[in-house]
Coordinates of C-alpha atoms and ligand atoms in Angstrom, one line a residue:
X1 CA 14.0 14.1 -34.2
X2 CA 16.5 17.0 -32.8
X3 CA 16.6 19.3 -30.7
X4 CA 14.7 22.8 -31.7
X5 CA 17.0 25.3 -33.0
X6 CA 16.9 28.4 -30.2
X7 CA 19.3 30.3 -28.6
X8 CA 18.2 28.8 -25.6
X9 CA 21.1 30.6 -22.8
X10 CA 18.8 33.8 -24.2
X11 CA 15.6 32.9 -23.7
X12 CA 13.1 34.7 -21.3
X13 CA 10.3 33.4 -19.1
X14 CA 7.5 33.6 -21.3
X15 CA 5.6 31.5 -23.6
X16 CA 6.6 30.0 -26.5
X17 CA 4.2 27.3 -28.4
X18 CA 5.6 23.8 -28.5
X19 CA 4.0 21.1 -30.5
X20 CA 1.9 18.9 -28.3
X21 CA -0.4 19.0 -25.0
X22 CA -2.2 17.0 -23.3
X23 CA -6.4 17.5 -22.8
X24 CA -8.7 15.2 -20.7
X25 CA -12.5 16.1 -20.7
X26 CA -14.5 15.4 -17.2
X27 CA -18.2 15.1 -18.0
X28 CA -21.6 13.1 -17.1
X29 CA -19.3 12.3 -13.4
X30 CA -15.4 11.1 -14.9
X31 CA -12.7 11.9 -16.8
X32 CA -12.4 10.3 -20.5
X33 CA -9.3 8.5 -21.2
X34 CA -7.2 12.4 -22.3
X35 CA -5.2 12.8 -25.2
X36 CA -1.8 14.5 -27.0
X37 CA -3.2 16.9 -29.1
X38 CA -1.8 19.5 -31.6
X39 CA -4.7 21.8 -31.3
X40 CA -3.3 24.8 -28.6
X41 CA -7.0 26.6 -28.7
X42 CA -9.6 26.2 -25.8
X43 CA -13.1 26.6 -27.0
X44 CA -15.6 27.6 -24.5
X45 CA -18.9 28.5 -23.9
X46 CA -19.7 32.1 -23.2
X47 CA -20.8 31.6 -20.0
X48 CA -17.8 28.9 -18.8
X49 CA -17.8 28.6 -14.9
X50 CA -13.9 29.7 -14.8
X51 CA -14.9 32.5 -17.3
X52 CA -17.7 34.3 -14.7
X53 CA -16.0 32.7 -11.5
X54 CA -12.5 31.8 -11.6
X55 CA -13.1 28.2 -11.8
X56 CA -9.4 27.1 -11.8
X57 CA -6.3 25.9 -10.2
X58 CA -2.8 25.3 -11.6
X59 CA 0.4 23.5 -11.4
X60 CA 4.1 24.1 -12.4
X61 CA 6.9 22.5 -12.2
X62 CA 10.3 21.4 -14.8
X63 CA 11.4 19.0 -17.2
X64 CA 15.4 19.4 -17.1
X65 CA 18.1 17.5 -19.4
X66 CA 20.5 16.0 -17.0
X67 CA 24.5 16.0 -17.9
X68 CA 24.0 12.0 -18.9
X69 CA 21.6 13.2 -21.6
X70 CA 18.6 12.0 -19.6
X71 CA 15.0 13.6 -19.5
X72 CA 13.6 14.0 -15.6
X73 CA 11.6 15.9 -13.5
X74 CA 11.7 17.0 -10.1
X75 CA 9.1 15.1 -7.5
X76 CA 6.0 15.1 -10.2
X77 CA 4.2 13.7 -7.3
X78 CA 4.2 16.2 -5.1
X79 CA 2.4 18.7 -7.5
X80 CA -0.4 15.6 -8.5
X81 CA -1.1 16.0 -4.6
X82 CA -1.3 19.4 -4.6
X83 CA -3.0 19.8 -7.6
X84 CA -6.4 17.0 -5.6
X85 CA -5.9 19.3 -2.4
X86 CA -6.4 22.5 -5.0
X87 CA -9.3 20.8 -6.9
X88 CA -11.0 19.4 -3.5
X89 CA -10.3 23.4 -1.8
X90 CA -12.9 24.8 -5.4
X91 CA -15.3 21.9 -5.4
X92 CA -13.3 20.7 -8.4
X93 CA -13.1 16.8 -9.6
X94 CA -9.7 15.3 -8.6
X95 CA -7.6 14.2 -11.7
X96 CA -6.3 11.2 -10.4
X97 CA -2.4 11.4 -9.0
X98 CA -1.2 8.6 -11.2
X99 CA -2.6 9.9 -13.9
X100 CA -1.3 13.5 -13.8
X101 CA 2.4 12.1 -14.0
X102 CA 1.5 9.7 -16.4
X103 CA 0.1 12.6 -18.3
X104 CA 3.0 14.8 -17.5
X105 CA 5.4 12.1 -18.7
X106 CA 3.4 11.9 -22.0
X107 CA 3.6 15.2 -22.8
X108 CA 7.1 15.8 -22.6
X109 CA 8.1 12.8 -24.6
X110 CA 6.1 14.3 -26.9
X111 CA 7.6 17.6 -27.0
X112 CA 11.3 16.1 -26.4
X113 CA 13.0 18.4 -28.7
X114 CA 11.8 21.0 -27.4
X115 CA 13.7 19.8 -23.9
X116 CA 16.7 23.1 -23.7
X117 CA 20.2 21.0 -23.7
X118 CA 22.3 20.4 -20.5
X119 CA 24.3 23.4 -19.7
X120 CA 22.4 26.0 -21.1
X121 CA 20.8 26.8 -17.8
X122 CA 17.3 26.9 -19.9
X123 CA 14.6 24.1 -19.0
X124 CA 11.3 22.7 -20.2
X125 CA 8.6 24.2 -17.9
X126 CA 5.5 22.0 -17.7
X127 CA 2.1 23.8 -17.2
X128 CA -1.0 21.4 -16.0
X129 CA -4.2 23.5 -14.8
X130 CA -7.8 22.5 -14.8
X131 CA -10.8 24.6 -15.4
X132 CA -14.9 24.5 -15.1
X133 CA -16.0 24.4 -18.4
X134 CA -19.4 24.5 -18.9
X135 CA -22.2 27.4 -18.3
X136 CA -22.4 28.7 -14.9
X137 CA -24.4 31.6 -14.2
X138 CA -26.3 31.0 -10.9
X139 CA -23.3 30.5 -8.2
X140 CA -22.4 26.7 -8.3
X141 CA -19.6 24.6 -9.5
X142 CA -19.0 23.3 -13.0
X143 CA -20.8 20.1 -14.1
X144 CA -17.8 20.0 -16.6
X145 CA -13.8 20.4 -16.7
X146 CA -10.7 20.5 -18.9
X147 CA -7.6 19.4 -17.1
X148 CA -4.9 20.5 -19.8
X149 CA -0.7 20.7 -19.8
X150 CA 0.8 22.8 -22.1
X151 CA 4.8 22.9 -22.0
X152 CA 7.0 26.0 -23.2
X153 CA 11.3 26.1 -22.7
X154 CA 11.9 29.1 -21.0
X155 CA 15.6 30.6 -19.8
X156 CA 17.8 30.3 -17.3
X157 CA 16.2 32.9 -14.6
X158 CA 19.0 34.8 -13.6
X159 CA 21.4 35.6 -16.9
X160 CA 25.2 36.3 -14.8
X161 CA 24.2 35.2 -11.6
X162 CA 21.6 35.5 -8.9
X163 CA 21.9 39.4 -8.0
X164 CA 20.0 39.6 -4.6
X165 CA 16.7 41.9 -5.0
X166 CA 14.4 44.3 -2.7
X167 CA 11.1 44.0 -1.7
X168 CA 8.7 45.7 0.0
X169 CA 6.0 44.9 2.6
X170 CA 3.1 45.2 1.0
X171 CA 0.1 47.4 2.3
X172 CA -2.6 44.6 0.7
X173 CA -3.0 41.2 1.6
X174 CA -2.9 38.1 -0.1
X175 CA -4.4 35.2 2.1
X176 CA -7.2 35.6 4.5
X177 CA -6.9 33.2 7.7
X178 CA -9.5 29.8 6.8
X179 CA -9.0 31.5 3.0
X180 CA -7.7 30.0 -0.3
X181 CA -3.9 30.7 0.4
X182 CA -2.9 27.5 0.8
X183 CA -4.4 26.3 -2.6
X184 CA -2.6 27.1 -6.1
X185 CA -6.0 28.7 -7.0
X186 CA -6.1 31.8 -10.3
X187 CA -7.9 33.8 -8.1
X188 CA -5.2 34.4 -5.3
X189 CA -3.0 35.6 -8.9
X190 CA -6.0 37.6 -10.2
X191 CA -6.4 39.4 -7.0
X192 CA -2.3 39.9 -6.1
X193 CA -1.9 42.0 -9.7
X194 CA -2.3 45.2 -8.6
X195 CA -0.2 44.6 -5.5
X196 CA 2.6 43.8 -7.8
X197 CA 1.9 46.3 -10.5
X198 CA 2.3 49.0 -7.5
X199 CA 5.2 47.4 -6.1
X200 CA 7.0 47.6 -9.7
X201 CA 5.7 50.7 -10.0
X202 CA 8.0 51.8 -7.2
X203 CA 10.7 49.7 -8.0
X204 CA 10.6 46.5 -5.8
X205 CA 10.8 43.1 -7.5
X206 CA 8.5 42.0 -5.2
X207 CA 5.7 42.1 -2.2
X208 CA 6.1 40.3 1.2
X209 CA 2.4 39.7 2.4
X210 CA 1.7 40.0 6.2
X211 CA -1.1 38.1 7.9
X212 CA -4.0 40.1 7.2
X213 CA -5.1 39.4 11.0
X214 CA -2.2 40.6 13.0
X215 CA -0.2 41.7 10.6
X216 CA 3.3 41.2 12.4
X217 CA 3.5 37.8 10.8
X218 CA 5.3 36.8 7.8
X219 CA 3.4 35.1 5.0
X220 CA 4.9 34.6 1.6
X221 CA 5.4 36.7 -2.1
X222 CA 2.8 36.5 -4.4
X223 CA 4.2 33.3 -6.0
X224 CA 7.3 32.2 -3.6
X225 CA 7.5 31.0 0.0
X226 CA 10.4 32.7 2.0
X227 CA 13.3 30.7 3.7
X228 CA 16.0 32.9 6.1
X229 CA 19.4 31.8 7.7
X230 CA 20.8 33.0 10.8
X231 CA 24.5 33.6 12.1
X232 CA 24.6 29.8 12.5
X233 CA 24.0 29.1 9.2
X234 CA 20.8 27.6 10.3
X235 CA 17.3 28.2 8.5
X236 CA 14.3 29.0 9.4
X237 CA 11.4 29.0 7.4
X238 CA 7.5 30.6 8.1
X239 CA 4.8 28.5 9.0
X240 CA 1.7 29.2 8.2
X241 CA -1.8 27.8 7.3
X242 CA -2.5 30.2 4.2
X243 CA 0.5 30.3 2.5
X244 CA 1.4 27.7 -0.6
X245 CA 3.4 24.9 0.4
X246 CA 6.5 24.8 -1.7
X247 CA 7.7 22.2 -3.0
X248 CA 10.9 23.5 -3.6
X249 CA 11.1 25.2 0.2
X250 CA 10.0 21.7 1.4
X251 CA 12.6 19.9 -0.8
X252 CA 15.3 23.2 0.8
X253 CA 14.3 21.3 4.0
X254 CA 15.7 18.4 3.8
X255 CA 18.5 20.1 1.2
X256 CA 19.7 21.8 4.4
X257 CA 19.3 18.6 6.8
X258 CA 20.6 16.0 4.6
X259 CA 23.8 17.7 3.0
X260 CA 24.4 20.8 4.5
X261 CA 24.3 19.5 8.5
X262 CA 22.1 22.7 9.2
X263 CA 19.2 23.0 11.7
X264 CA 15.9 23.8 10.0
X265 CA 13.2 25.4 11.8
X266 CA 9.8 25.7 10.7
X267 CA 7.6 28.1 13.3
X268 CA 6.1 31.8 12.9
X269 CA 8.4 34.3 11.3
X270 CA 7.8 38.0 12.9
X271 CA 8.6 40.9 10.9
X272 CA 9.6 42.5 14.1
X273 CA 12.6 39.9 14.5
X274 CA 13.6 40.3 10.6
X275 CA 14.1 43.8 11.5
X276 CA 15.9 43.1 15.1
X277 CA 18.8 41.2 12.3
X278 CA 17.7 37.5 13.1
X279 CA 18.9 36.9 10.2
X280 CA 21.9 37.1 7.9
X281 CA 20.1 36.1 4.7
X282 CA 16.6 35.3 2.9
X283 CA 15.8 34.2 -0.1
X284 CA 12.3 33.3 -2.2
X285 CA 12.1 29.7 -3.1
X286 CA 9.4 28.1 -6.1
X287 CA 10.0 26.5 -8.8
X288 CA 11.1 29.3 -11.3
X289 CA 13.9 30.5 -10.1
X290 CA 14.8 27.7 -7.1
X291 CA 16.2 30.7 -4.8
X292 CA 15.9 34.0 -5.6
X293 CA 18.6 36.1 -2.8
X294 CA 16.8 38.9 -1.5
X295 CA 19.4 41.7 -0.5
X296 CA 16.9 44.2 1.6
X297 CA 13.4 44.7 2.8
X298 CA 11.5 47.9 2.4
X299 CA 9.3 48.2 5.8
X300 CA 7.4 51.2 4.9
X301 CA 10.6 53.1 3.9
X302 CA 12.7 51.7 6.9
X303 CA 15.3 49.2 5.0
X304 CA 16.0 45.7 6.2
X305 CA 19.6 45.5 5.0
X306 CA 21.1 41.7 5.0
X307 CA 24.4 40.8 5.6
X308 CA 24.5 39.0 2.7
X309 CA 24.3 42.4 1.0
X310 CA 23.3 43.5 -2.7
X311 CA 26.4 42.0 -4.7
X312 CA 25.6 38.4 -4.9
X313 CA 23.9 35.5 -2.9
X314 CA 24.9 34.8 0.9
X315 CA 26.7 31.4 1.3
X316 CA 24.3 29.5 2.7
X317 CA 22.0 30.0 0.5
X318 CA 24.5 29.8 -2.4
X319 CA 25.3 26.0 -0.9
X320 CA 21.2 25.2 -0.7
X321 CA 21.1 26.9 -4.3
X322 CA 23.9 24.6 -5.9
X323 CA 22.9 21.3 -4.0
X324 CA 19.3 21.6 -5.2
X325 CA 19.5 22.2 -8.5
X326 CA 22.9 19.6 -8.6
X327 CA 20.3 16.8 -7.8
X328 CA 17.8 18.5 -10.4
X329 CA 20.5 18.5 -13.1
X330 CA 21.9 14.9 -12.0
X331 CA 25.5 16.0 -10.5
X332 CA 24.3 15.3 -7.3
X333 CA 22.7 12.4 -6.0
X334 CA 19.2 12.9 -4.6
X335 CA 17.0 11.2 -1.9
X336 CA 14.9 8.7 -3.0
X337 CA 12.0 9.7 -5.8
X338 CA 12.8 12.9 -6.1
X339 CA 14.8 12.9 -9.8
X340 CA 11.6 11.7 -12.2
X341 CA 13.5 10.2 -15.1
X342 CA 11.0 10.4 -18.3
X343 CA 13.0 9.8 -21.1
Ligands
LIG1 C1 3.6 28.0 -6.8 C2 3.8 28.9 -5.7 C3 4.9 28.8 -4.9 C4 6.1 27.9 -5.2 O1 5.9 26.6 -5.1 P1 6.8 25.5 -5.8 O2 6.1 24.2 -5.6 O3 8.1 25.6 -5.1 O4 7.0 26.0 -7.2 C5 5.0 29.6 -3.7 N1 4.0 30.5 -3.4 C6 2.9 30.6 -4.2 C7 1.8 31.5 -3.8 C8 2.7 29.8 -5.3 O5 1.6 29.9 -6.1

């Protein structure tokens, strides 16, 4: 066993097939016992409840190699939970919590070399998702489910450094209020495609959603909660019921508690504010990239300028940036259950 041979520091975020994933059938009421397979193809009925109606939630989250040569990953736990409260949100079957990291633990020891070394700012992102499987065609859920992880390496996010990007407000909406916002659902990607298509069409990296209701609150991007930091160097971050709870911006919390001293905040963020300069700097926060720095906001062309400024990331959110992924890497010491080790 060795390591793969890539040139893992140049990498992108894409796929890349690895060796082994896991597969667990649910049929006739439970799950069967689930297995490491080589086989990468799905074979599905025509008429496959995701296939005519989007059946199908997801997870993601990282397998990293720490600088003692150990195998973890970040608060597995949090994304079993999430992954019940998606299933329970689509009238899905729950894969039992334990299970998922037990499952999640298998199939990275089972794709171990394909785990990017320590240093090359590359990691192993794990991919569990669950989907009704068998024919659908009046409007009802699935009798039958495949609850799979695949794992592909991908690169480090930003190659050089973080450079802080714009965004725009976006003229659609992602999340209705009482909606499937909160849920990490396909259908709230399926729907936000053209929003982005458009926004990279005129040259944003990416769309901040307003509440559809009001619209003077903010919500989210299409796949990243927002966190901002005021003259104080305190953060605040949105609240809301239909946007996806993080689990990096709720690890960022207590990031910015526990080590950095700071005062956290989580209420109602009003565009109106952003604009008034509450805040010095913002960044987008998800598993991906940890923090991405956002340098401006496009308000209908009005600009929303940061302090922070286009060149690199703002302090604060530099600090939250290093301390976070320190304790993913294993240079810093993290709370309690948070560092997975798998291998
Ligand atoms: C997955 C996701 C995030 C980020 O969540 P993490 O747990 O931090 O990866 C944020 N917003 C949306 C809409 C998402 O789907």
């Amino acid at each position: 066993m060795a390591t793969k041979n890539i040139d893992w520091a140049n990498i992108g975020f894409g796929y890349m097939k690895t060796d082994y994933r896991y597969v667990s059938n649910y049929k006739d009421g439970k799950w069967d016992d689930g297995v490491i397979t080589a086989d990468d193809k799905v074979v599905l009925s025509e008429c496959a409840g995701v296939l005519q109606y989007a059946q199908t939630c997801f997870e993601g989250l990282k397998a990293y190699r720490t600088e003692d040569g150990k195998v973890v990953c970040f608060r597995p736990d949090l994304n079993a939970e999430r992954m019940v409260n998606s299933a329970k949100r689509l009238e899905m079957p729950v894969f039992p919590e334990d299970r998922f990291v037990k499952a999640v633990e298998e199939v990275v020891k089972a794709n171990i070399d394909w785990v990017p070394p320590y240093g090359t700012g590359a990691t192993l992102y794990i991919r569990p998702y669950m989907f009704g499987s068998n024919p659908v065609i009046g409007v009802k859920p699935a009798d039958e489910y495949q609850f799979r992880i695949f794992v592909t390496p991908v690169g480090p996010y930003f190659k050089g450094g973080a450079k802080p990007i714009v965004i725009k407000v976006s003229d659609f909406d992602r999340a209705a209020p009482h909606g499937t916002g909160h849920v990490k659902a396909g259908l709230n990607y399926a729907m936000s495609l053209h929003a982005i298509v458009t926004a990279h069409e005129e040259g944003f990296a990416e769309n901040i959603y307003l509440d559809p209701a009001t619209r003077t609150k903010i919500e989210e991007t299409g796949g990243a909660n927002l966190i901002f930091v005021d003259r104080e160097g305190n953060l605040t971050i949105q609240k809301s019921d239909s946007i996806l709870p993080s689990i990096t911006r709720r690890s960022l919390h207590i990031v910015a508690e526990k080590y950095l001293g700071a005062k956290v905040t989580e209420r109602e963020v009003l565009l109106s504010e952003v604009e008034d300069g509450a805040f010095v700097e913002c960044g987008l926060c998800g598993t991906a990239a940890v923090i991405s720095p956002v340098g401006k906001i496009n308000d209908h062309g009005k600009e929303i300028c940061f302090e922070s400024g286009m060149e690199e990331m703002g302090p604060v959110t530099k600090k939250l940036y290093d301390t976070l992924t320190g304790i993913q890497m294993g240079r810093i010491e993290g709370p309690e259950g948070w560092v997975h080790v798998i291998e």
